[in-house]
XYZ file of C-alpha atoms in Angstrom:
637
model
C -129.147 71.056 -83.172
C -125.808 71.461 -81.457
C -127.195 74.345 -79.407
C -130.107 72.171 -78.318
C -127.771 69.351 -77.172
C -125.685 71.851 -75.219
C -128.787 73.223 -73.484
C -129.924 69.692 -72.608
C -126.520 68.824 -71.071
C -126.593 72.069 -69.026
C -130.114 71.359 -67.764
C -129.138 67.824 -66.731
C -126.084 69.146 -64.926
C -128.160 71.818 -63.133
C -130.753 69.220 -62.238
C -128.091 67.024 -60.636
C -126.714 70.045 -58.779
C -130.187 70.978 -57.535
C -130.792 67.416 -56.410
C -127.478 67.393 -54.571
C -128.407 70.650 -52.840
C -131.843 69.278 -51.884
C -130.341 66.026 -50.609
C -127.801 67.935 -48.546
C -130.582 70.127 -47.150
C -132.628 67.099 -46.104
C -129.558 65.561 -44.472
C -129.027 68.757 -42.489
C -132.709 68.905 -41.473
C -132.691 65.273 -40.400
C -129.493 65.846 -38.479
C -131.196 68.765 -36.691
C -134.429 66.897 -36.012
C -132.896 63.638 -34.848
C -131.710 64.940 -31.440
C -135.141 66.487 -30.812
C -136.843 63.309 -31.917
C -134.596 61.258 -29.683
C -135.232 63.565 -26.769
C -138.973 63.465 -27.333
C -138.853 59.688 -27.711
C -136.943 59.345 -24.455
C -139.307 61.828 -22.806
C -142.316 59.778 -23.814
C -140.782 56.817 -22.053
C -139.801 58.833 -18.984
C -142.153 57.883 -16.153
C -141.970 61.367 -14.626
C -143.429 62.947 -17.731
C -146.111 60.263 -18.065
C -147.056 60.598 -14.402
C -147.128 64.363 -14.749
C -149.627 64.216 -17.614
C -151.833 61.537 -16.023
C -151.835 63.083 -12.539
C -152.636 66.572 -13.854
C -155.489 65.155 -15.955
C -156.788 63.259 -12.916
C -156.909 66.382 -10.734
C -158.581 68.365 -13.513
C -161.310 65.715 -13.859
C -161.955 65.839 -10.111
C -162.181 69.644 -10.131
C -164.488 69.562 -13.141
C -166.673 66.997 -11.379
C -166.907 69.244 -8.312
C -167.932 72.239 -10.420
C -170.519 70.154 -12.259
C -171.944 68.875 -8.951
C -172.398 72.388 -7.561
C -173.285 74.415 -10.631
C -172.683 73.874 -14.328
C -170.449 76.634 -15.714
C -171.699 79.360 -18.024
C -170.651 79.183 -21.670
C -170.529 82.957 -22.197
C -167.073 84.455 -22.809
C -164.885 85.098 -20.930
C -166.439 82.589 -18.529
C -164.860 79.713 -20.445
C -161.388 81.110 -19.704
C -162.275 81.784 -16.071
C -163.634 78.257 -15.778
C -160.867 76.211 -17.437
C -157.625 78.089 -16.826
C -157.701 78.153 -12.988
C -158.428 74.431 -12.904
C -155.683 73.685 -15.426
C -153.274 75.898 -13.480
C -153.906 74.252 -10.097
C -153.781 70.777 -11.710
C -150.399 71.522 -13.291
C -149.143 73.129 -10.098
C -149.878 70.111 -7.901
C -148.699 67.676 -10.569
C -145.429 69.559 -11.156
C -143.971 68.234 -7.897
C -143.663 64.860 -9.602
C -140.533 66.222 -11.303
C -138.771 66.911 -7.998
C -139.997 64.021 -5.819
C -138.408 60.718 -6.744
C -141.111 58.373 -5.474
C -144.601 58.558 -6.952
C -146.551 57.021 -4.083
C -147.196 60.432 -2.545
C -149.576 61.199 -5.431
C -151.995 58.539 -4.150
C -152.249 60.254 -0.760
C -152.630 63.618 -2.482
C -155.472 62.484 -4.724
C -157.269 60.815 -1.802
C -157.033 64.025 0.216
C -158.476 65.966 -2.734
C -161.295 63.398 -2.962
C -162.131 63.797 0.725
C -162.079 67.588 0.430
C -164.287 67.572 -2.680
C -166.849 65.047 -1.423
C -167.077 66.673 2.009
C -167.718 70.083 0.484
C -170.344 68.789 -1.949
C -172.309 67.100 0.852
C -171.862 70.013 3.276
C -172.972 72.508 0.647
C -176.138 70.536 -0.056
C -176.915 70.405 3.647
C -176.107 73.986 4.656
C -175.606 76.118 1.559
C -172.002 76.845 2.593
C -168.627 75.290 1.946
C -166.431 73.926 4.712
C -164.108 76.416 6.360
C -162.046 76.519 9.500
C -164.943 77.924 11.526
C -167.086 74.976 10.430
C -164.342 72.534 11.440
C -164.182 74.165 14.868
C -167.895 73.416 15.329
C -167.566 69.731 14.470
C -168.355 68.689 18.061
C -171.791 70.255 17.600
C -172.618 67.405 15.190
C -172.556 64.848 17.989
C -175.706 62.797 17.448
C -176.572 64.659 14.227
C -174.095 63.192 11.727
C -176.887 61.497 9.810
C -178.379 64.926 9.111
C -175.356 65.582 6.882
C -174.957 62.089 5.464
C -178.514 62.157 4.107
C -177.220 64.469 1.384
C -174.605 61.961 0.207
C -175.456 60.421 -3.175
C -173.836 57.644 -5.170
C -172.533 60.248 -7.578
C -169.880 61.068 -4.979
C -168.105 57.761 -5.709
C -166.969 59.132 -9.100
C -163.822 60.826 -7.690
C -163.015 57.658 -5.739
C -163.287 55.535 -8.895
C -160.866 57.828 -10.713
C -158.475 57.449 -7.794
C -158.827 53.654 -7.922
C -157.802 53.582 -11.588
C -154.938 55.918 -10.815
C -153.682 53.603 -8.049
C -153.611 50.741 -10.555
C -151.685 52.992 -12.925
C -149.119 53.848 -10.233
C -148.637 50.185 -9.342
C -148.006 49.278 -12.988
C -145.832 52.187 -14.114
C -143.954 53.286 -11.009
C -140.425 52.839 -12.489
C -137.142 53.974 -10.913
C -136.143 57.485 -11.898
C -133.058 58.188 -14.021
C -132.838 61.837 -13.005
C -134.902 64.705 -11.683
C -136.273 67.065 -14.276
C -136.039 70.386 -12.467
C -136.343 72.224 -15.759
C -139.863 70.901 -16.282
C -140.746 71.675 -12.688
C -139.771 75.335 -12.972
C -141.330 75.615 -16.426
C -144.624 74.257 -15.122
C -144.617 76.643 -12.159
C -143.916 79.511 -14.549
C -146.784 78.364 -16.786
C -149.169 78.222 -13.818
C -148.224 81.757 -12.778
C -148.768 83.011 -16.338
C -152.227 81.408 -16.393
C -153.160 83.048 -13.112
C -151.933 86.440 -14.345
C -153.973 85.987 -17.509
C -157.040 85.220 -15.380
C -156.346 88.216 -13.141
C -156.193 90.416 -16.212
C -159.634 89.256 -17.307
C -161.068 89.975 -13.869
C -159.272 93.180 -12.883
C -158.076 95.009 -15.998
C -160.903 97.515 -15.595
C -159.242 98.752 -12.366
C -156.107 99.835 -14.226
C -158.081 101.341 -17.110
C -160.300 103.258 -14.708
C -157.246 104.499 -12.817
C -155.593 105.966 -15.892
C -158.847 107.447 -17.176
C -159.343 109.298 -13.886
C -155.685 110.451 -14.017
C -155.349 110.498 -10.262
C -152.236 111.770 -8.544
C -149.548 109.144 -8.993
C -147.716 107.715 -6.014
C -146.134 104.372 -5.212
C -148.992 103.141 -3.046
C -151.750 104.060 -5.500
C -149.904 102.493 -8.426
C -149.260 99.304 -6.418
C -152.901 99.034 -5.325
C -153.955 99.548 -8.935
C -151.723 96.985 -10.632
C -151.517 94.431 -7.816
C -154.805 92.658 -8.770
C -153.188 91.818 -12.115
C -149.555 91.063 -11.266
C -150.145 89.201 -7.973
C -151.090 85.576 -8.870
C -152.653 84.968 -5.436
C -154.462 88.287 -5.179
C -157.867 86.650 -5.553
C -157.117 84.222 -2.738
C -155.940 87.070 -0.518
C -158.952 89.198 -1.435
C -161.297 86.308 -0.724
C -159.689 85.774 2.678
C -159.923 89.478 3.461
C -163.611 89.582 2.524
C -164.131 86.463 4.582
C -162.538 88.080 7.619
C -164.386 91.383 7.208
C -167.647 89.667 6.216
C -167.968 91.891 3.167
C -170.343 89.657 1.214
C -172.491 86.709 2.163
C -171.803 84.284 -0.666
C -168.176 85.080 -1.471
C -167.038 81.492 -1.155
C -169.323 80.119 -3.866
C -168.460 82.948 -6.268
C -164.749 82.476 -5.627
C -164.856 78.713 -6.029
C -166.888 78.778 -9.235
C -164.319 81.106 -10.801
C -161.321 79.267 -9.356
C -161.281 75.820 -7.698
C -162.165 74.120 -4.457
C -158.439 73.453 -3.911
C -157.724 77.174 -4.264
C -160.426 77.738 -1.680
C -158.505 75.603 0.814
C -155.433 77.818 0.385
C -157.589 80.958 0.668
C -159.201 79.694 3.857
C -155.830 78.848 5.398
C -154.508 82.289 4.471
C -157.625 83.773 6.051
C -157.034 81.808 9.247
C -153.408 82.945 9.487
C -154.376 86.524 8.679
C -157.226 86.432 11.177
C -155.015 85.070 13.935
C -152.373 87.719 13.288
C -154.915 90.530 13.089
C -156.842 89.372 16.158
C -153.668 89.096 18.244
C -152.598 92.556 17.117
C -155.963 93.973 18.174
C -155.679 92.282 21.550
C -152.207 93.719 22.070
C -153.460 97.194 21.200
C -156.689 96.625 23.189
C -158.583 98.094 20.290
C -162.171 97.220 19.317
C -163.404 96.641 15.783
C -163.796 100.085 14.259
C -167.260 101.629 13.913
C -167.905 104.294 11.302
C -169.826 107.442 12.216
C -172.749 106.424 10.019
C -172.967 103.013 11.735
C -172.737 104.694 15.152
C -175.714 106.812 14.211
C -177.727 103.753 13.212
C -176.855 101.930 16.443
C -177.760 104.987 18.537
C -181.184 105.032 16.869
C -181.701 101.380 17.811
C -180.135 101.407 21.277
C -180.142 103.915 24.112
C -177.964 103.779 27.218
C -180.130 102.255 29.978
C -177.706 103.485 32.639
C -178.596 107.072 31.761
C -182.367 106.498 31.975
C -184.700 105.749 34.890
C -185.715 102.116 35.111
C -189.258 102.226 33.771
C -189.574 98.515 33.001
C -192.478 96.568 34.458
C -193.492 92.935 34.540
C -194.622 91.573 31.173
C -198.351 91.587 30.479
C -198.538 87.823 29.867
C -196.567 84.643 30.223
C -194.448 83.933 27.173
C -193.736 80.583 25.553
C -191.490 80.406 22.505
C -191.288 77.165 20.549
C -188.373 76.950 18.135
C -189.862 74.416 15.725
C -186.952 72.639 14.053
C -186.816 73.272 10.290
C -190.493 74.245 10.018
C -191.217 75.693 6.574
C -194.228 77.822 5.661
C -195.369 75.857 2.588
C -196.785 73.090 4.805
C -199.776 75.384 5.437
C -200.611 75.589 1.724
C -203.397 73.527 0.168
C -202.219 70.385 -1.604
C -203.137 66.733 -1.536
C -202.663 65.426 2.006
C -201.984 68.844 3.552
C -204.922 68.543 5.942
C -203.148 65.727 7.796
C -199.760 67.423 8.247
C -200.222 69.909 11.096
C -203.881 69.863 12.179
C -203.240 71.448 15.588
C -201.300 74.363 14.135
C -203.885 74.848 11.378
C -206.707 74.915 13.915
C -204.737 77.439 15.960
C -204.250 79.689 12.932
C -208.000 79.698 12.325
C -208.765 81.124 15.796
C -209.018 84.728 16.950
C -206.127 86.373 18.839
C -203.730 85.173 16.139
C -200.921 86.740 14.150
C -199.928 84.459 11.272
C -197.022 85.238 8.937
C -196.590 82.378 6.399
C -193.592 83.970 4.661
C -190.900 84.892 7.142
C -187.443 84.996 5.604
C -184.997 82.887 7.576
C -181.886 84.908 8.398
C -179.977 82.110 10.102
C -176.649 81.372 8.439
C -173.858 78.969 9.367
C -175.079 78.793 12.956
C -178.394 77.243 11.847
C -180.563 76.627 14.938
C -178.142 78.550 17.158
C -178.533 81.571 14.894
C -182.317 81.215 14.909
C -182.366 81.160 18.709
C -180.175 84.259 18.965
C -182.275 86.241 16.458
C -185.538 85.483 18.286
C -184.185 86.170 21.782
C -181.932 89.181 21.137
C -183.072 90.850 17.910
C -179.501 90.630 16.574
C -178.647 88.970 13.260
C -175.904 86.311 13.170
C -172.363 86.434 11.895
C -172.014 85.791 8.192
C -169.233 83.300 8.860
C -169.226 81.007 11.870
C -171.739 80.808 14.722
C -171.923 83.677 17.227
C -173.265 81.317 19.902
C -169.951 79.445 19.692
C -167.456 82.191 18.894
C -169.041 84.925 21.045
C -171.190 82.937 23.450
C -169.775 84.788 26.476
C -170.928 88.181 25.196
C -173.625 90.129 27.009
C -176.794 90.299 24.912
C -179.957 92.405 25.278
C -183.069 90.256 25.711
C -186.621 90.159 27.032
C -186.177 86.953 29.050
C -184.849 88.789 32.110
C -188.164 90.662 32.523
C -189.847 87.471 33.767
C -189.740 86.087 37.286
C -189.087 82.611 35.915
C -187.275 81.812 32.670
C -186.379 78.297 31.548
C -185.032 76.641 28.396
C -186.004 73.027 27.674
C -183.404 71.473 25.378
C -183.695 67.782 24.354
C -180.341 67.866 22.536
C -177.650 68.415 25.203
C -174.476 70.119 24.033
C -175.960 71.527 20.836
C -175.144 75.147 19.996
C -173.381 75.939 23.269
C -176.614 76.226 25.253
C -174.952 76.109 28.666
C -172.930 79.230 27.890
C -175.374 81.342 25.880
C -178.573 80.868 27.897
C -177.426 82.935 30.917
C -176.263 85.647 28.502
C -179.686 85.568 26.839
C -181.210 86.373 30.243
C -182.532 82.851 30.890
C -182.117 81.722 34.497
C -182.432 77.944 34.108
C -181.479 75.345 31.479
C -182.967 71.857 31.477
C -181.242 69.394 29.133
C -181.919 65.733 28.473
C -181.801 63.282 25.581
C -185.430 62.951 24.594
C -188.109 63.395 21.964
C -190.489 66.269 21.297
C -193.290 64.782 23.384
C -190.988 64.602 26.392
C -189.865 68.179 25.748
C -193.475 69.420 25.744
C -194.290 67.398 28.890
C -191.260 68.890 30.644
C -192.197 72.406 29.505
C -195.742 71.991 30.868
C -194.433 70.658 34.192
C -192.070 73.622 34.572
C -194.844 76.066 33.724
C -197.139 74.548 36.345
C -194.495 75.132 39.019
C -193.210 78.491 37.778
C -194.002 81.874 39.340
C -196.112 84.206 37.194
C -195.171 85.682 34.783
C -192.901 82.999 33.336
C -190.936 82.599 30.137
C -190.398 79.156 28.633
C -188.292 78.321 25.584
C -188.875 74.916 24.016
C -186.623 73.479 21.293
C -187.940 70.673 19.081
C -185.706 68.162 17.264
C -187.884 65.547 15.490
C -188.003 67.388 12.153
C -184.228 67.766 12.031
C -182.777 66.084 8.939
C -182.584 63.198 8.096
C -186.191 63.058 9.410
C -186.051 59.704 11.190
C -189.614 59.161 12.426
C -190.138 55.514 11.431
C -191.320 54.545 14.919
C -194.388 56.786 14.742
C -197.565 54.704 14.809
C -200.118 57.081 13.295
C -198.455 58.436 10.179
C -200.229 61.005 7.989
C -201.772 59.859 4.701
C -199.518 61.338 2.017
C -199.575 61.015 -1.798
C -197.555 58.055 -3.048
C -195.890 60.124 -5.745
C -194.519 62.589 -3.184
C -190.683 62.340 -2.962
C -189.585 60.128 -0.076
C -187.591 62.922 1.591
C -190.658 65.177 1.661
C -192.776 62.351 3.053
C -190.291 61.721 5.860
C -190.056 65.437 6.643
C -193.835 65.907 6.799
C -194.213 62.784 8.945
C -191.828 64.312 11.510
C -193.638 67.672 11.353
C -196.908 65.815 11.978
C -195.420 64.154 15.068
C -194.217 67.447 16.576
C -197.612 69.020 15.787
C -199.256 66.210 17.720
C -196.978 66.850 20.710
C -197.716 70.601 20.539
C -201.432 69.795 20.682
C -201.087 69.162 24.422
C -199.639 72.621 25.047
C -202.135 74.413 22.789
C -205.060 72.717 24.538
C -203.679 73.685 27.962
C -203.277 77.352 27.003
C -206.843 77.452 25.685
C -208.507 75.807 28.715
C -206.408 76.022 31.901
C -206.941 79.272 33.897
C -203.275 79.388 34.914
C -202.198 79.251 31.277
C -204.810 81.339 29.477
C -202.920 84.611 29.981
C -200.048 83.310 27.872
C -198.534 84.430 24.612
C -197.499 81.439 22.513
C -194.926 81.976 19.759
C -194.271 79.123 17.338
C -191.673 79.746 14.659
C -189.314 77.756 12.468
C -185.695 78.240 13.485
C -184.504 78.066 9.846
C -185.403 76.525 6.513
C -184.108 73.067 5.740
C -184.214 72.460 1.981
C -181.400 74.108 0.051
C -181.339 74.833 -3.669
C -179.977 71.497 -4.901
C -182.550 69.562 -2.882
C -185.314 71.854 -4.146
C -184.301 70.957 -7.704
C -185.267 67.358 -6.957
C -188.669 68.466 -5.641
C -189.446 70.753 -8.584
C -191.568 68.363 -10.662
C -193.715 67.290 -7.732
C -193.986 70.828 -6.358
C -195.123 72.102 -9.750
C -197.702 69.347 -10.098
C -199.014 69.818 -6.547
C -198.822 73.623 -6.867
C -196.578 74.012 -3.818
C -194.498 77.190 -3.550
C -191.318 75.086 -3.325
C -191.237 75.253 -7.114
C -190.116 78.887 -6.804
C -187.034 77.803 -4.817
C -187.835 80.457 -2.214
C -188.891 78.650 0.924
C -189.751 80.571 4.096
C -190.364 79.831 7.748
C -193.791 80.559 9.301
C -194.542 82.619 12.412
C -197.599 81.925 14.584
C -198.330 84.096 17.629
C -201.376 83.369 19.779
C -201.865 86.027 22.439
C -204.618 87.719 24.479
C -202.874 90.963 23.511
C -203.944 90.366 19.902
C -207.619 91.236 19.600
C -208.346 89.887 16.126
C -207.156 87.411 13.516
C -204.238 89.003 11.669
C -202.794 87.503 8.493
C -199.671 89.120 7.033
C -199.159 87.824 3.496
C -196.201 90.086 2.770
C -192.659 88.819 3.239
C -191.269 89.654 6.687
C -187.985 88.798 8.378
C -186.872 86.610 11.246
C -185.433 89.687 12.973
C -188.991 91.109 13.160
C -189.939 88.568 15.841
C -187.977 90.245 18.647
C -189.523 93.759 18.384
C -192.989 92.191 17.914
C -192.615 90.230 21.162
C -191.361 93.336 22.986
C -194.523 95.139 21.904
C -196.838 92.314 23.021
C -195.098 92.100 26.396
C -195.543 95.862 26.955
C -191.767 96.389 26.904
C -191.437 98.414 23.702
C -189.500 101.116 25.596
C -186.666 98.654 26.247
C -183.294 100.208 25.422
C -182.570 97.825 22.538
C -185.131 97.844 19.719
C -183.516 95.152 17.540
C -182.536 95.411 13.884
C -185.979 94.208 12.772
C -189.383 95.841 12.657
C -192.510 95.247 14.763
C -194.858 93.282 12.508
C -197.916 94.667 14.316
C -196.842 98.219 13.552
C -198.278 99.781 10.418
C -195.348 102.174 9.953
C -192.650 100.385 7.968
C -190.685 103.466 6.947
C -187.858 103.016 9.456
C -187.004 99.457 8.485
C -183.298 98.793 7.978
C -182.172 96.994 4.868
C -181.151 93.400 5.481
C -177.567 94.177 4.459
C -177.408 97.022 7.003
C -178.902 94.772 9.656
C -176.198 92.162 9.154
C -173.457 94.803 9.227
C -174.737 96.468 12.407
C -175.204 93.084 14.092
C -171.667 92.085 13.137
C -170.297 95.245 14.782
C -172.381 94.686 17.912
C -171.333 91.050 18.312
C -167.616 91.541 17.637
C -167.380 94.540 19.964
C -169.442 92.901 22.723
C -171.263 96.206 22.426
C -173.773 95.740 25.260
C -171.315 94.606 27.927
C -170.895 98.187 29.136
C -174.664 98.459 29.631
C -175.022 95.453 31.917
C -175.726 96.211 35.562
């Protein structure tokens, strides 16, 4: 019993000791936590930290909205990382400056600028299939009178970023408190975090380069090691690479790929770096008086397409017929398909297609890019494809270009949109002797073209440019509108109404060529200058196109080519897909000038032998070299 009492007293004493130890431990823990808790509590009430969180979240929402508006991201790994991390990084980067700038009002200007950049790019992408870059900004004067053709693609969804900015402004007004100090530590930590995120992203995208390098066990030197590891350790490598591709025109759709993996704000930095790099590189080339380099393989291709006319006897003769080319604004080939109401759309063109002496190509791939109608004009007249970035008619309008226009005794362009696409500069370099410009409609353009033809010396070349079917398709003042299905989308109805009007105006010219003796020996070329409906707009037409069985449901719209000529002895229908660059060599053949020193990068549609056709990628590359080197200047007499 005594032993039991002793054990009980010892247990009680040990219990008190253990409790004292536990209590002391808790006191120590609380003492350690209290400063952290106090710091965190003070941090929560620090306006800089609150603004940092809110502003970063705001930017991220805007960037997510932009991505969602263009293309919803893939959910396959590691796409999630490539989608979220760049947007988080750029949001934190911009927001981090809150820690070093005392006033918070600058964030309102910053978010408004991001809104403008995002909304502008969404609308521009819907209209053209490209994002805004410095070259596009340099062509802004070309939009004079055509701003509504861009604004038609604005939707009410674009007010979402502005609403987020409005709520943020209210937040700034309410919580913009004076600062106690500047938290440089958080600023540097955030910058460091952003860099780590970008390096992590770079690793995902470029780790295979390092692995491949070590597997191949190439000879090690400083330059090779740097080129191998730089894609991973350089946070802005992707931006630099994008700018370099942009300058060298390595791929057509680099900007969309880059933006979807990064952000539209990153794209702005990449484009600026491209501009600086381009300026530096261009000035260096000018100082060295050195042309853009041409590889031996590309030289061989060019030599097969072009011979030196100065080394050959002049064997050219007058063309076999007059030539009239109508660049039909935004004409797409599906309008000739059978669907409800199609018989009312372009009756004059459809009657022309049904005649003899016709070449009809319903599926001609448009190869115009950022230069739109200017690109289409250059392809048809010179057989050269456009630049992948920018418009050659603006950037290289003073170049000397091969052409068939100079074969004719009279050559005239009728342009009812003065100032568009640098016509006053490029027309003489396309071999056209006279330019007539006025603000007018398509009927007036056709009337002017007929008047010039009546007074011109045979053989003559006339180029007519239509404008009615240019977006946003404003043809409300037309009296006799075609009967169209009521369930057809309004945009399609407006477009087809404008096409119907231009078809009516062309009826005068077609009738004259068929009946007037002075005009019967004329080759008439009618072709769309480019397609008009881009992918996002085609999405809206899908349900109707599927119901009406229109090829727009495939999201692969083409331009049509119609050639009516006495040199064509039968009705020829080419159902296969051809290219816009094929028009130039086809016209050369019909004019009897197929021995001309420049053959073009396309292929004569009337020729059965298609074995020598260049790939489209090669055609763009060769054209780029020709344009940037002003290749044909040395051949001009």
